[in-house]
Amino acid sequence: MFSFQLLSTLSSVALLVSAAPAFPGHAFPAFPKKGACKCDTSAANMNLPANQTQLVTPTTAPLYVALGVGIQNYTCSSTTLKYTSTGAVASLFDISCLDKTPAFKTVSNAAFTAWSTSKGSANTIGSKVGAANLLGFHYFVPAASGTGISPKWDFTSTGKNAGKADAFVIGAKTGGISAPAPANPSVDVDWLGLKNATGTLASKIYRVDTVNGQPPSSCVAGSADITVKYTAKYFLY
Ligand SMILES: *[C@@H]1O[C@H](CO)[C@@H](O)[C@H](O)[C@H]1NC(C)=O
Ligand SMILES: *[C@@H]1O[C@H](CO)[C@@H](O)[C@H](O)[C@H]1NC(C)=O
Ligand SMILES: *[C@@H]1O[C@H](CO)[C@@H](O)[C@H](O)[C@H]1NC(C)=O
């Protein structure tokens, strides 16, 4: 897959080369400063809306800023006649390169528009929204306690961490925060703040800017399990 990013990198290089002689001793004006350069997460910010009072942005810079494209799984509880979550599966794309561009703000929505009508793999969606680099995957694993499942962010098989066996984090079951999505909580899955239980990839994981993913408000006893497409931003600190 020939990526949008590679193309834009190539064109920046070409511009730099041709621009350099015209600006002697002067950096190409549009080229970001060191420390704030493309694909650097050090200045990326969650920018939580003021009406969202439960999650608190960490004071350190994020290590990874990812677009998640995937599904939420649900099963129908025959006692409450509501769908309950049974996990999720998502592909995670690097969006640090979009940070500080207008596209960053709306990338969850743009990705959901592409994903909602896609018949293909979630892996193909990033390249449609300027985020072709697949960082890894989000899915669930049996909890260490032996009861239930725990969320995992696994960057061991793709992207810059491919081959690093410890490039994953499993979220802790306790101490997490779940907050209704500020704009459309019945449609968009909750925003989350979780701590690490296992793995060295990150010590805090946030899911924000969610689009879709909530199940229907009720179900009929005996209904089959369902999957609901969603997108979100994940910030790993
Ligand atoms: C969610 O559903 C998908 C599709 O049916 C499945 O591949 C995946 O294993 C499920 N994951 C969990 C945690 O239930
Ligand atoms: C909270 O703020 C966001 C962003 O400004 C807005 O879209 C949303 O509608 C607000 N939600 C409520 C409940 O006021
Ligand atoms: C979570 O990550 C921090 C920082 O890397 C580490 O000190 C701590 O031991 C981790 N917690 C667990 C439960 O592994």
Coordinates of N, CA and C in Angstrom, one line a residue, residues 108 114 133 144 160 188 193 215 234:
S108 N -12.1 11.1 14.0 CA -13.0 10.0 14.4 C -14.2 10.0 13.6
A114 N -16.3 6.5 6.8 CA -15.7 5.5 5.9 C -16.0 4.1 6.4
N133 N -0.5 4.6 8.9 CA 0.4 3.8 9.7 C -0.4 3.1 10.8
A144 N -6.5 -11.6 34.3 CA -5.5 -12.4 35.1 C -6.2 -13.0 36.3
K160 N 6.2 0.8 14.5 CA 7.6 0.9 14.9 C 8.0 -0.1 16.0
D188 N -22.8 7.3 21.1 CA -21.3 7.1 21.1 C -20.9 6.4 22.4
G193 N -10.9 6.4 31.0 CA -9.5 6.6 31.5 C -9.2 5.4 32.3
P215 N -25.0 0.1 21.9 CA -26.0 -0.9 21.4 C -27.3 -0.3 21.4
Y234 N -7.5 7.1 20.9 CA -6.9 6.6 22.1 C -5.6 7.4 22.3

